[in-house]
């Protein structure tokens, strides 16, 4: 069974983060939400494997930050 | 309101049972004369079991109610001689379109495969199948259909069930071996026995408007998410027979049910949808909300059997209500008939509960998921839903996520204890595995079959069938099997070379769909589900599989 890769896998981590920040540079939260939704759906389809997706969702729901 | 259908009136006839002392006894009493109860009586009669059907009313369904009947339902109704009437009257469709705002984002075709007698779906108002079933029942004197006979109590006493009822000619009692409770989603009998059907209640309200109009909409299923003419809600448009169209408007939670039954309130909504130029009249208006729920067990005290909506209920998205009910009914009847005829132990009936619990769970899961997609529960879910719809127009990847109802497909009883699992060395493809319902294909009847129809499915059903590829006939084994009660051998061959029913695979589709090789054989249950298959058949294997399929190993 495939497993979610939790090791670093970006070909260019800094460039990815910069591009992600650029996507949301305008600061319109509604627009940002829609972009994020599209992004999640596009990437989820690319991954495809339900077990990997469930593992990612589980971790996403579990990891807490200071404001939660 | 206008009407294209006049409900037939079936007169109450007093029964000699009213004055019988001691109370009359019947093998089976069926409570409820809806599609499920009527079908059960016919299938029982075909299996040689007489029954009494009790209905509290004196006519068929009021209003259109169940609308989409699946290919599998038509095949089930074919077994009792009602499939053709359904197809003749119904509207055949297979194309569905999905719209978001004012744009089409997706379309689907339900039956891309040729070579099946019955179409993927037909639309037909529920009163028609009920009327066809009532008419067909007249051909079977062993079915005693009693109108205006309201059951007031069902009670198990020893090995019998006592049924009390009230009629215009007074109250009386009968006894039976088994009672089938098919009295609908709100089942008064279930309530009176203190039994629960539990699950999820949905808050959203929906309005069904059946309208008559002359319009050139194509015969397709059109589903809108958030259309400009009904902002924030969903709308479904479907064609029915008699120039009638069903429009299903989502009204949201807390809609005023009474107000929406007024045609003058609904008129502007329909006008906004159709435009000012199209004239229409209302035929039927109803407001509903729905539940997805089921009983923990469909069998109570061994002899009280719940079937159809009384046992399991789903939301209408996916057409899994009446279609699921008919699948449950056909699953039950062959088993009940064999238990009554003492050809199988009572344990066989428990597999009705197991197999149809699986079917009900599958229907409830699909129907709940569709409902959740159609009526998102919060802002973020709605955002994802809308994003899926937006992306679907341009990107194929998003289309499988669009869910306006996953339409009913026949249930596969993959884990049923009645199945004989495939032998690993046989290398069968997964389609038509033990538990699957048989696929149709065109054939030519070379030597007297079950039916003269040039299709495979009508040759199967009612009894166990061993479907054998005739290129390698283990003749001695077959001759031995031909003596087995309740089993008939059907040979697929180019020419008649045996005493058995012989079919020619005229289009080569049986071989393709069943992955036939010389010596391949399928053992098929009376409800047309595969229960075992082999590459090299012999009598020993078939006899063992028959024992298992009749639950004789479970005792």
CSV table of C-alpha atoms in Angstrom, one decimal, chain B residues 34-504:
chain,number,residue,atom,x,y,z
B,34,UNK,CA,-47.9,-1.2,-3.2
B,35,UNK,CA,-45.3,-2.2,-5.8
B,36,UNK,CA,-43.4,-4.4,-3.3
B,37,UNK,CA,-46.4,-6.3,-1.9
B,38,UNK,CA,-48.0,-6.9,-5.3
B,39,UNK,CA,-44.7,-8.1,-6.8
B,40,UNK,CA,-44.2,-10.5,-3.9
B,41,UNK,CA,-47.6,-12.1,-4.5
B,42,UNK,CA,-46.8,-12.6,-8.2
B,43,UNK,CA,-43.3,-14.0,-7.6
B,44,UNK,CA,-44.7,-16.3,-4.9
B,45,UNK,CA,-47.4,-17.6,-7.3
B,46,UNK,CA,-44.7,-18.2,-9.9
B,47,UNK,CA,-42.9,-20.3,-7.3
B,48,UNK,CA,-46.1,-22.2,-6.6
B,49,UNK,CA,-47.1,-20.5,-3.3
B,50,UNK,CA,-50.6,-19.0,-2.9
B,51,UNK,CA,-50.9,-15.8,-0.9
B,52,UNK,CA,-53.4,-13.2,0.4
B,53,UNK,CA,-52.6,-9.5,-0.2
B,54,UNK,CA,-54.3,-7.0,2.1
B,55,UNK,CA,-54.5,-3.3,1.1
B,56,UNK,CA,-56.3,-0.7,3.2
B,57,UNK,CA,-57.3,1.4,0.2
B,58,UNK,CA,-59.3,0.6,-3.0
B,59,UNK,CA,-56.9,1.9,-5.7
B,60,UNK,CA,-53.3,2.3,-6.7
B,61,UNK,CA,-50.9,5.1,-5.7
B,62,UNK,CA,-52.2,8.7,-5.6
B,63,UNK,CA,-49.7,10.9,-7.4
B,64,UNK,CA,-46.6,10.0,-9.4
B,65,UNK,CA,-44.3,9.1,-6.4
B,66,UNK,CA,-41.6,6.6,-7.5
B,67,UNK,CA,-40.6,7.7,-11.0
B,68,UNK,CA,-37.3,6.2,-12.2
B,69,UNK,CA,-37.3,2.4,-12.7
B,70,UNK,CA,-33.9,0.8,-13.4
B,71,UNK,CA,-32.9,-1.9,-15.8
B,72,UNK,CA,-32.7,-4.4,-13.0
B,73,UNK,CA,-36.2,-3.5,-11.9
B,74,UNK,CA,-37.5,-4.1,-15.4
B,75,UNK,CA,-35.7,-7.4,-15.5
B,76,UNK,CA,-37.3,-8.3,-12.1
B,77,UNK,CA,-40.7,-7.3,-13.4
B,78,UNK,CA,-40.1,-9.3,-16.6
B,79,UNK,CA,-40.0,-12.4,-14.4
B,80,UNK,CA,-43.6,-11.8,-13.4
B,81,UNK,CA,-44.7,-10.7,-16.9
B,82,UNK,CA,-44.9,-6.9,-16.3
B,83,UNK,CA,-41.7,-5.6,-17.8
B,84,UNK,CA,-43.0,-5.1,-21.4
B,85,UNK,CA,-46.0,-3.1,-20.2
B,86,UNK,CA,-43.5,-0.9,-18.2
B,87,UNK,CA,-41.3,-0.2,-21.3
B,88,UNK,CA,-44.3,0.3,-23.6
B,89,UNK,CA,-45.7,3.0,-21.3
B,90,UNK,CA,-42.5,4.5,-19.8
B,91,UNK,CA,-40.2,7.1,-21.2
B,92,UNK,CA,-36.8,5.6,-21.9
B,93,UNK,CA,-33.8,7.8,-21.2
B,94,UNK,CA,-30.1,7.4,-20.7
B,95,UNK,CA,-28.6,10.9,-20.9
B,96,UNK,CA,-28.2,13.1,-17.9
B,97,UNK,CA,-27.0,16.8,-17.9
B,98,UNK,CA,-25.7,18.8,-14.9
B,99,UNK,CA,-25.8,22.6,-14.9
B,100,UNK,CA,-24.2,25.0,-12.5
B,101,UNK,CA,-25.6,28.6,-12.5
B,102,UNK,CA,-26.5,29.0,-16.2
B,103,UNK,CA,-23.9,26.7,-17.7
B,104,UNK,CA,-23.8,23.0,-18.5
B,105,UNK,CA,-20.8,21.5,-16.6
B,106,UNK,CA,-21.2,17.8,-17.2
B,107,UNK,CA,-23.2,15.1,-18.9
B,108,UNK,CA,-23.4,11.4,-18.6
B,109,UNK,CA,-24.7,8.4,-20.5
B,110,UNK,CA,-26.0,5.5,-18.4
B,111,UNK,CA,-25.9,2.7,-20.9
B,112,UNK,CA,-23.0,2.9,-23.3
B,113,UNK,CA,-23.2,-0.9,-23.9
B,114,UNK,CA,-25.3,-2.5,-26.7
B,115,UNK,CA,-27.0,-5.9,-26.5
B,116,UNK,CA,-29.3,-5.7,-23.6
B,117,UNK,CA,-33.1,-6.2,-23.8
B,118,UNK,CA,-33.9,-3.5,-21.3
B,119,UNK,CA,-32.8,0.1,-21.2
B,120,UNK,CA,-30.8,1.7,-18.3
B,121,UNK,CA,-33.8,3.5,-17.0
B,122,UNK,CA,-37.4,4.4,-17.7
B,123,UNK,CA,-39.5,7.0,-16.1
B,124,UNK,CA,-43.1,6.0,-15.3
B,125,UNK,CA,-45.5,7.2,-12.6
B,126,UNK,CA,-45.8,4.7,-9.7
B,127,UNK,CA,-49.5,4.2,-10.3
B,128,UNK,CA,-48.7,2.5,-13.7
B,129,UNK,CA,-46.6,-0.4,-12.3
B,130,UNK,CA,-49.1,-0.9,-9.6
B,131,UNK,CA,-51.9,-1.1,-12.1
B,132,UNK,CA,-49.9,-3.5,-14.3
B,133,UNK,CA,-49.2,-5.7,-11.3
B,134,UNK,CA,-52.9,-5.7,-10.2
B,135,UNK,CA,-53.9,-6.6,-13.8
B,136,UNK,CA,-51.4,-9.4,-13.9
B,137,UNK,CA,-52.5,-10.8,-10.5
B,138,UNK,CA,-55.9,-11.5,-12.2
B,139,UNK,CA,-54.1,-14.3,-14.1
B,140,UNK,CA,-53.3,-16.1,-10.9
B,141,UNK,CA,-56.3,-17.4,-9.0
B,142,UNK,CA,-54.0,-18.5,-6.2
B,143,UNK,CA,-53.5,-14.8,-5.3
B,144,UNK,CA,-56.3,-13.4,-3.2
B,145,UNK,CA,-56.0,-9.6,-3.4
B,146,UNK,CA,-58.4,-8.0,-0.9
B,147,UNK,CA,-59.0,-4.2,-1.0
B,148,UNK,CA,-60.2,-2.0,1.9
B,149,UNK,CA,-58.8,-4.6,4.3
B,150,UNK,CA,-56.8,-2.8,6.9
B,151,UNK,CA,-54.6,-4.9,9.1
B,152,UNK,CA,-54.8,-3.8,12.7
B,153,UNK,CA,-52.6,-6.3,14.4
B,154,UNK,CA,-49.9,-8.8,13.6
B,155,UNK,CA,-48.9,-11.2,16.3
B,156,UNK,CA,-46.8,-14.3,16.5
B,157,UNK,CA,-48.4,-17.2,18.3
B,158,UNK,CA,-46.5,-20.5,18.5
B,159,UNK,CA,-45.4,-21.4,15.0
B,160,UNK,CA,-48.1,-19.2,13.4
B,161,UNK,CA,-48.7,-15.5,12.8
B,162,UNK,CA,-52.1,-14.2,13.7
B,163,UNK,CA,-53.3,-11.3,11.5
B,164,UNK,CA,-56.3,-9.2,12.5
B,165,UNK,CA,-58.0,-6.8,10.1
B,166,UNK,CA,-61.0,-4.5,9.7
B,167,UNK,CA,-63.1,-4.2,6.6
B,168,UNK,CA,-66.4,-2.6,5.5
B,169,UNK,CA,-68.0,-5.9,6.3
B,170,UNK,CA,-66.6,-6.2,9.7
B,171,UNK,CA,-63.4,-7.4,11.5
B,172,UNK,CA,-61.9,-10.8,11.3
B,173,UNK,CA,-58.8,-12.8,11.9
B,174,UNK,CA,-56.6,-15.2,9.9
B,175,UNK,CA,-53.4,-17.2,10.6
B,176,UNK,CA,-50.4,-17.8,8.3
B,177,UNK,CA,-47.0,-19.3,8.3
B,178,UNK,CA,-45.3,-16.1,7.3
B,179,UNK,CA,-46.4,-12.5,7.1
B,180,UNK,CA,-44.7,-10.1,4.7
B,181,UNK,CA,-44.9,-6.5,6.0
B,182,UNK,CA,-44.9,-4.2,2.9
B,183,UNK,CA,-46.9,-1.3,4.3
B,184,UNK,CA,-44.5,1.5,3.4
B,185,UNK,CA,-41.9,3.8,5.0
B,186,UNK,CA,-44.1,4.7,8.0
B,187,UNK,CA,-45.1,1.1,8.4
B,188,UNK,CA,-48.0,1.0,11.0
B,189,UNK,CA,-47.2,-2.7,11.6
B,190,UNK,CA,-43.6,-1.9,12.4
B,191,UNK,CA,-44.7,0.8,14.8
B,192,UNK,CA,-47.4,-1.4,16.4
B,193,UNK,CA,-44.7,-4.1,17.1
B,194,UNK,CA,-42.5,-1.4,18.8
B,195,UNK,CA,-39.8,-1.9,16.2
B,196,UNK,CA,-37.5,0.9,15.0
B,197,UNK,CA,-36.2,2.0,11.6
B,198,UNK,CA,-33.3,4.2,12.5
B,199,UNK,CA,-30.9,6.5,10.6
B,200,UNK,CA,-30.6,10.1,9.5
B,201,UNK,CA,-33.3,12.8,9.1
B,202,UNK,CA,-32.5,15.5,6.5
B,203,UNK,CA,-33.9,19.0,7.2
B,204,UNK,CA,-34.1,20.2,3.7
B,205,UNK,CA,-37.6,20.4,2.1
B,206,UNK,CA,-38.3,19.6,-1.5
B,207,UNK,CA,-41.2,20.4,-3.7
B,208,UNK,CA,-42.4,18.1,-6.5
B,209,UNK,CA,-44.3,19.8,-9.2
B,210,UNK,CA,-45.7,17.5,-11.9
B,211,UNK,CA,-46.7,19.8,-14.8
B,212,UNK,CA,-48.3,19.2,-18.2
B,213,UNK,CA,-46.7,21.2,-21.1
B,214,UNK,CA,-45.9,20.9,-24.7
B,215,UNK,CA,-42.2,21.7,-24.8
B,216,UNK,CA,-39.3,20.4,-26.8
B,217,UNK,CA,-37.0,19.6,-23.9
B,218,UNK,CA,-35.2,16.4,-24.8
B,219,UNK,CA,-35.8,13.2,-22.9
B,220,UNK,CA,-33.0,13.6,-20.5
B,221,UNK,CA,-32.4,14.1,-16.8
B,222,UNK,CA,-31.4,17.8,-16.2
B,223,UNK,CA,-30.1,18.8,-12.8
B,224,UNK,CA,-29.3,22.3,-11.8
B,225,UNK,CA,-27.1,23.4,-9.0
B,226,UNK,CA,-27.8,27.0,-7.9
B,227,UNK,CA,-29.6,28.1,-11.1
B,228,UNK,CA,-30.4,31.8,-11.8
B,229,UNK,CA,-34.2,30.9,-11.7
B,230,UNK,CA,-33.9,29.4,-8.2
B,231,UNK,CA,-30.9,30.9,-6.5
B,232,UNK,CA,-29.0,28.9,-3.8
B,233,UNK,CA,-31.1,25.7,-4.4
B,234,UNK,CA,-31.1,22.7,-6.7
B,235,UNK,CA,-33.7,21.8,-9.4
B,236,UNK,CA,-34.3,18.5,-11.2
B,237,UNK,CA,-36.3,18.2,-14.5
B,238,UNK,CA,-37.4,14.8,-15.7
B,239,UNK,CA,-39.8,13.7,-18.4
B,240,UNK,CA,-42.7,11.4,-17.6
B,241,UNK,CA,-45.3,9.7,-19.8
B,242,UNK,CA,-48.5,11.5,-20.9
B,243,UNK,CA,-46.8,14.8,-21.7
B,244,UNK,CA,-46.0,15.3,-18.0
B,245,UNK,CA,-42.8,16.6,-16.5
B,246,UNK,CA,-41.5,16.3,-13.0
B,247,UNK,CA,-39.7,19.3,-11.5
B,248,UNK,CA,-38.1,18.8,-8.2
B,249,UNK,CA,-37.3,22.1,-6.4
B,250,UNK,CA,-35.1,22.2,-3.3
B,251,UNK,CA,-36.8,24.6,-0.9
B,252,UNK,CA,-34.2,24.7,1.9
B,253,UNK,CA,-34.8,23.9,5.5
B,254,UNK,CA,-37.9,25.2,7.2
B,255,UNK,CA,-40.0,25.9,4.1
B,256,UNK,CA,-43.7,26.4,4.7
B,257,UNK,CA,-45.1,23.0,3.6
B,258,UNK,CA,-48.7,24.1,3.4
B,259,UNK,CA,-48.0,27.3,1.4
B,260,UNK,CA,-46.0,25.4,-1.3
B,261,UNK,CA,-49.0,23.2,-2.0
B,262,UNK,CA,-50.7,26.2,-3.5
B,263,UNK,CA,-50.4,26.3,-7.3
B,264,UNK,CA,-50.4,30.1,-7.3
B,265,UNK,CA,-47.3,30.2,-5.1
B,266,UNK,CA,-45.5,27.6,-7.3
B,267,UNK,CA,-46.5,29.2,-10.7
B,268,UNK,CA,-43.9,32.1,-10.6
B,269,UNK,CA,-41.1,29.6,-9.8
B,270,UNK,CA,-42.0,27.4,-12.8
B,271,UNK,CA,-42.4,30.4,-15.0
B,272,UNK,CA,-39.0,31.7,-14.0
B,273,UNK,CA,-37.6,28.3,-15.0
B,274,UNK,CA,-39.4,27.8,-18.3
B,275,UNK,CA,-39.7,31.4,-19.5
B,276,UNK,CA,-42.9,33.3,-20.2
B,277,UNK,CA,-43.7,31.7,-23.5
B,278,UNK,CA,-44.3,28.1,-22.3
B,279,UNK,CA,-47.8,27.3,-21.2
B,280,UNK,CA,-48.2,24.7,-18.5
B,281,UNK,CA,-50.7,23.3,-16.1
B,282,UNK,CA,-50.1,21.6,-12.7
B,283,UNK,CA,-51.0,17.9,-12.4
B,284,UNK,CA,-49.6,17.2,-8.9
B,285,UNK,CA,-47.9,19.2,-6.1
B,286,UNK,CA,-46.3,17.7,-3.0
B,287,UNK,CA,-43.8,18.9,-0.4
B,288,UNK,CA,-41.5,16.4,1.3
B,289,UNK,CA,-38.4,16.0,3.3
B,290,UNK,CA,-36.8,12.6,3.7
B,291,UNK,CA,-34.9,10.2,5.8
B,292,UNK,CA,-32.3,7.5,5.2
B,293,UNK,CA,-33.0,4.7,7.7
B,294,UNK,CA,-33.4,1.0,8.1
B,295,UNK,CA,-34.4,-1.6,10.6
B,296,UNK,CA,-31.6,-3.5,12.4
B,297,UNK,CA,-33.1,-6.7,11.2
B,298,UNK,CA,-35.7,-7.3,8.5
B,299,UNK,CA,-36.9,-10.5,10.2
B,300,UNK,CA,-38.9,-10.3,13.4
B,301,UNK,CA,-39.5,-13.5,15.5
B,302,UNK,CA,-38.6,-15.7,12.5
B,303,UNK,CA,-41.9,-15.3,10.7
B,304,UNK,CA,-42.6,-11.6,10.4
B,305,UNK,CA,-40.7,-10.4,7.4
B,306,UNK,CA,-40.3,-6.7,6.5
B,307,UNK,CA,-39.8,-5.9,2.9
B,308,UNK,CA,-39.5,-2.6,0.8
B,309,UNK,CA,-39.7,0.8,2.4
B,310,UNK,CA,-41.0,-0.6,5.8
B,311,UNK,CA,-37.5,-2.2,6.1
B,312,UNK,CA,-35.3,0.4,4.5
B,313,UNK,CA,-35.9,4.0,3.3
B,314,UNK,CA,-33.6,6.3,1.3
B,315,UNK,CA,-33.6,9.8,-0.1
B,316,UNK,CA,-34.9,10.0,-3.7
B,317,UNK,CA,-31.6,11.0,-5.2
B,318,UNK,CA,-30.3,8.0,-7.1
B,319,UNK,CA,-33.7,6.3,-7.6
B,320,UNK,CA,-32.9,3.7,-4.9
B,321,UNK,CA,-36.3,3.5,-3.1
B,322,UNK,CA,-38.6,1.5,-5.3
B,323,UNK,CA,-35.6,-0.1,-7.2
B,324,UNK,CA,-34.1,-1.2,-3.9
B,325,UNK,CA,-37.4,-2.5,-2.7
B,326,UNK,CA,-37.9,-4.7,-5.8
B,327,UNK,CA,-34.4,-6.1,-5.3
B,328,UNK,CA,-35.2,-6.9,-1.7
B,329,UNK,CA,-38.5,-8.5,-2.7
B,330,UNK,CA,-37.0,-10.8,-5.4
B,331,UNK,CA,-34.2,-11.7,-2.9
B,332,UNK,CA,-36.8,-12.8,-0.3
B,333,UNK,CA,-39.3,-14.7,-2.4
B,334,UNK,CA,-37.3,-17.6,-3.9
B,335,UNK,CA,-35.9,-18.3,-0.4
B,336,UNK,CA,-39.3,-18.1,1.3
B,337,UNK,CA,-40.8,-20.4,-1.3
B,338,UNK,CA,-38.1,-23.0,-0.8
B,339,UNK,CA,-38.4,-22.9,2.9
B,340,UNK,CA,-42.2,-23.3,2.7
B,341,UNK,CA,-41.8,-26.2,0.3
B,342,UNK,CA,-39.3,-27.7,2.7
B,343,UNK,CA,-36.6,-27.7,0.0
B,344,UNK,CA,-34.4,-25.6,2.2
B,345,UNK,CA,-33.9,-25.0,6.0
B,346,UNK,CA,-35.2,-21.9,7.6
B,347,UNK,CA,-31.6,-20.7,7.8
B,348,UNK,CA,-32.0,-19.7,4.1
B,349,UNK,CA,-34.3,-16.9,5.2
B,350,UNK,CA,-31.6,-15.3,7.4
B,351,UNK,CA,-29.6,-14.8,4.3
B,352,UNK,CA,-32.4,-12.4,3.0
B,353,UNK,CA,-31.6,-10.3,6.0
B,354,UNK,CA,-27.8,-10.5,5.5
B,355,UNK,CA,-27.8,-9.9,1.7
B,356,UNK,CA,-30.4,-7.1,1.8
B,357,UNK,CA,-28.9,-5.4,4.8
B,358,UNK,CA,-25.8,-5.1,2.6
B,359,UNK,CA,-28.0,-3.8,-0.2
B,360,UNK,CA,-29.8,-1.3,2.1
B,361,UNK,CA,-26.5,0.0,3.5
B,362,UNK,CA,-25.1,0.5,0.0
B,363,UNK,CA,-28.2,2.4,-1.0
B,364,UNK,CA,-28.3,4.5,2.1
B,365,UNK,CA,-24.6,5.3,1.7
B,366,UNK,CA,-24.9,6.4,-1.9
B,367,UNK,CA,-28.1,8.3,-1.2
B,368,UNK,CA,-26.7,10.1,1.8
B,369,UNK,CA,-23.6,11.1,-0.1
B,370,UNK,CA,-25.6,12.5,-2.9
B,371,UNK,CA,-27.8,14.4,-0.5
B,372,UNK,CA,-24.8,15.9,1.2
B,373,UNK,CA,-23.4,17.1,-2.1
B,374,UNK,CA,-26.8,18.6,-3.2
B,375,UNK,CA,-27.4,20.2,0.2
B,376,UNK,CA,-24.0,21.3,1.7
B,377,UNK,CA,-24.1,21.6,5.4
B,378,UNK,CA,-21.8,24.6,5.9
B,379,UNK,CA,-19.9,27.3,4.1
B,380,UNK,CA,-16.7,25.4,3.5
B,381,UNK,CA,-18.5,22.3,2.2
B,382,UNK,CA,-20.5,24.5,-0.2
B,383,UNK,CA,-17.3,26.2,-1.3
B,384,UNK,CA,-15.8,22.8,-2.2
B,385,UNK,CA,-19.0,21.7,-3.9
B,386,UNK,CA,-19.2,24.8,-6.0
B,387,UNK,CA,-15.5,24.5,-6.9
B,388,UNK,CA,-16.0,21.0,-8.1
B,389,UNK,CA,-18.8,22.1,-10.3
B,390,UNK,CA,-16.8,25.0,-11.7
B,391,UNK,CA,-13.8,22.8,-12.5
B,392,UNK,CA,-15.9,20.0,-14.0
B,393,UNK,CA,-16.8,22.1,-17.0
B,394,UNK,CA,-13.2,22.4,-18.1
B,395,UNK,CA,-11.4,19.5,-16.4
B,396,UNK,CA,-12.4,15.9,-16.7
B,397,UNK,CA,-10.7,15.1,-13.3
B,398,UNK,CA,-13.4,16.9,-11.4
B,399,UNK,CA,-16.4,15.2,-13.1
B,400,UNK,CA,-16.4,12.0,-10.9
B,401,UNK,CA,-16.9,14.2,-7.9
B,402,UNK,CA,-20.1,15.8,-9.3
B,403,UNK,CA,-22.9,13.9,-7.4
B,404,UNK,CA,-26.5,14.7,-8.4
B,405,UNK,CA,-27.5,11.1,-7.4
B,406,UNK,CA,-25.6,7.9,-8.1
B,407,UNK,CA,-28.3,6.0,-10.0
B,408,UNK,CA,-29.3,2.6,-8.8
B,409,UNK,CA,-27.3,-0.4,-10.1
B,410,UNK,CA,-27.9,-4.0,-9.1
B,411,UNK,CA,-26.4,-5.0,-5.8
B,412,UNK,CA,-23.6,-7.7,-5.8
B,413,UNK,CA,-23.8,-10.1,-2.8
B,414,UNK,CA,-20.1,-10.6,-2.9
B,415,UNK,CA,-19.7,-11.8,0.7
B,416,UNK,CA,-22.8,-13.9,0.9
B,417,UNK,CA,-22.6,-17.2,2.7
B,418,UNK,CA,-24.6,-18.8,-0.2
B,419,UNK,CA,-21.7,-18.3,-2.6
B,420,UNK,CA,-19.1,-20.9,-3.5
B,421,UNK,CA,-16.0,-18.8,-4.0
B,422,UNK,CA,-14.0,-19.0,-7.3
B,423,UNK,CA,-11.1,-21.4,-7.4
B,424,UNK,CA,-8.0,-19.3,-7.7
B,425,UNK,CA,-6.7,-21.4,-10.6
B,426,UNK,CA,-9.8,-20.7,-12.6
B,427,UNK,CA,-8.7,-17.1,-13.3
B,428,UNK,CA,-12.1,-15.6,-13.8
B,429,UNK,CA,-12.4,-11.8,-14.3
B,430,UNK,CA,-14.1,-10.0,-11.4
B,431,UNK,CA,-17.3,-9.2,-13.4
B,432,UNK,CA,-20.0,-11.8,-12.8
B,433,UNK,CA,-18.3,-13.1,-9.7
B,434,UNK,CA,-20.5,-15.2,-7.3
B,435,UNK,CA,-23.1,-12.7,-5.9
B,436,UNK,CA,-23.3,-10.6,-9.0
B,437,UNK,CA,-26.6,-10.3,-11.0
B,438,UNK,CA,-26.4,-11.9,-14.4
B,439,UNK,CA,-25.8,-9.8,-17.5
B,440,UNK,CA,-28.1,-9.9,-20.5
B,441,UNK,CA,-27.1,-10.7,-24.0
B,442,UNK,CA,-28.9,-11.5,-27.3
B,443,UNK,CA,-29.3,-15.3,-28.0
B,444,UNK,CA,-31.3,-17.5,-30.3
B,445,UNK,CA,-33.3,-20.3,-28.7
B,446,UNK,CA,-32.4,-23.5,-30.5
B,447,UNK,CA,-34.2,-26.0,-28.2
B,448,UNK,CA,-37.1,-25.1,-26.0
B,449,UNK,CA,-36.1,-22.8,-23.3
B,450,UNK,CA,-37.8,-21.1,-20.3
B,451,UNK,CA,-38.9,-18.3,-22.6
B,452,UNK,CA,-39.2,-17.8,-26.4
B,453,UNK,CA,-37.6,-14.3,-26.0
B,454,UNK,CA,-34.3,-14.0,-27.9
B,455,UNK,CA,-32.5,-12.7,-24.8
B,456,UNK,CA,-30.4,-14.5,-22.1
B,457,UNK,CA,-32.0,-13.2,-18.9
B,458,UNK,CA,-35.6,-14.5,-19.7
B,459,UNK,CA,-34.0,-18.0,-19.9
B,460,UNK,CA,-32.7,-17.7,-16.3
B,461,UNK,CA,-34.5,-17.2,-13.0
B,462,UNK,CA,-37.4,-18.9,-11.1
B,463,UNK,CA,-35.3,-22.0,-10.6
B,464,UNK,CA,-31.6,-22.8,-10.4
B,465,UNK,CA,-29.9,-22.8,-13.8
B,466,UNK,CA,-26.6,-24.3,-14.7
B,467,UNK,CA,-25.4,-22.3,-17.7
B,468,UNK,CA,-22.9,-24.5,-19.6
B,469,UNK,CA,-20.5,-23.7,-22.5
B,470,UNK,CA,-21.5,-26.6,-24.8
B,471,UNK,CA,-18.1,-26.9,-26.5
B,472,UNK,CA,-17.1,-29.3,-23.8
B,473,UNK,CA,-20.1,-31.2,-22.3
B,474,UNK,CA,-19.3,-33.6,-19.5
B,475,UNK,CA,-22.3,-35.6,-20.7
B,476,UNK,CA,-22.5,-38.1,-17.9
B,477,UNK,CA,-22.3,-35.4,-15.2
B,478,UNK,CA,-25.0,-33.4,-16.9
B,479,UNK,CA,-27.3,-36.4,-17.2
B,480,UNK,CA,-26.8,-36.9,-13.5
B,481,UNK,CA,-27.5,-33.3,-12.7
B,482,UNK,CA,-30.6,-33.2,-14.9
B,483,UNK,CA,-32.3,-35.4,-12.3
B,484,UNK,CA,-31.7,-32.8,-9.5
B,485,UNK,CA,-34.9,-31.0,-8.4
B,486,UNK,CA,-35.0,-27.3,-8.9
B,487,UNK,CA,-32.0,-27.3,-11.3
B,488,UNK,CA,-32.2,-26.9,-15.0
B,489,UNK,CA,-29.3,-27.2,-17.5
B,490,UNK,CA,-29.1,-24.6,-20.2
B,491,UNK,CA,-26.4,-25.2,-22.8
B,492,UNK,CA,-24.8,-22.6,-25.0
B,493,UNK,CA,-24.0,-24.3,-28.4
B,494,UNK,CA,-24.0,-23.7,-32.1
B,495,UNK,CA,-26.4,-26.6,-32.8
B,496,UNK,CA,-28.6,-28.9,-30.7
B,497,UNK,CA,-26.7,-31.9,-29.5
B,498,UNK,CA,-28.4,-32.8,-26.3
B,499,UNK,CA,-31.7,-33.1,-24.6
B,500,UNK,CA,-31.2,-29.9,-22.8
B,501,UNK,CA,-32.4,-26.4,-23.4
B,502,UNK,CA,-30.0,-25.0,-26.0
B,503,UNK,CA,-29.2,-21.4,-26.8
B,504,UNK,CA,-27.1,-20.0,-29.6
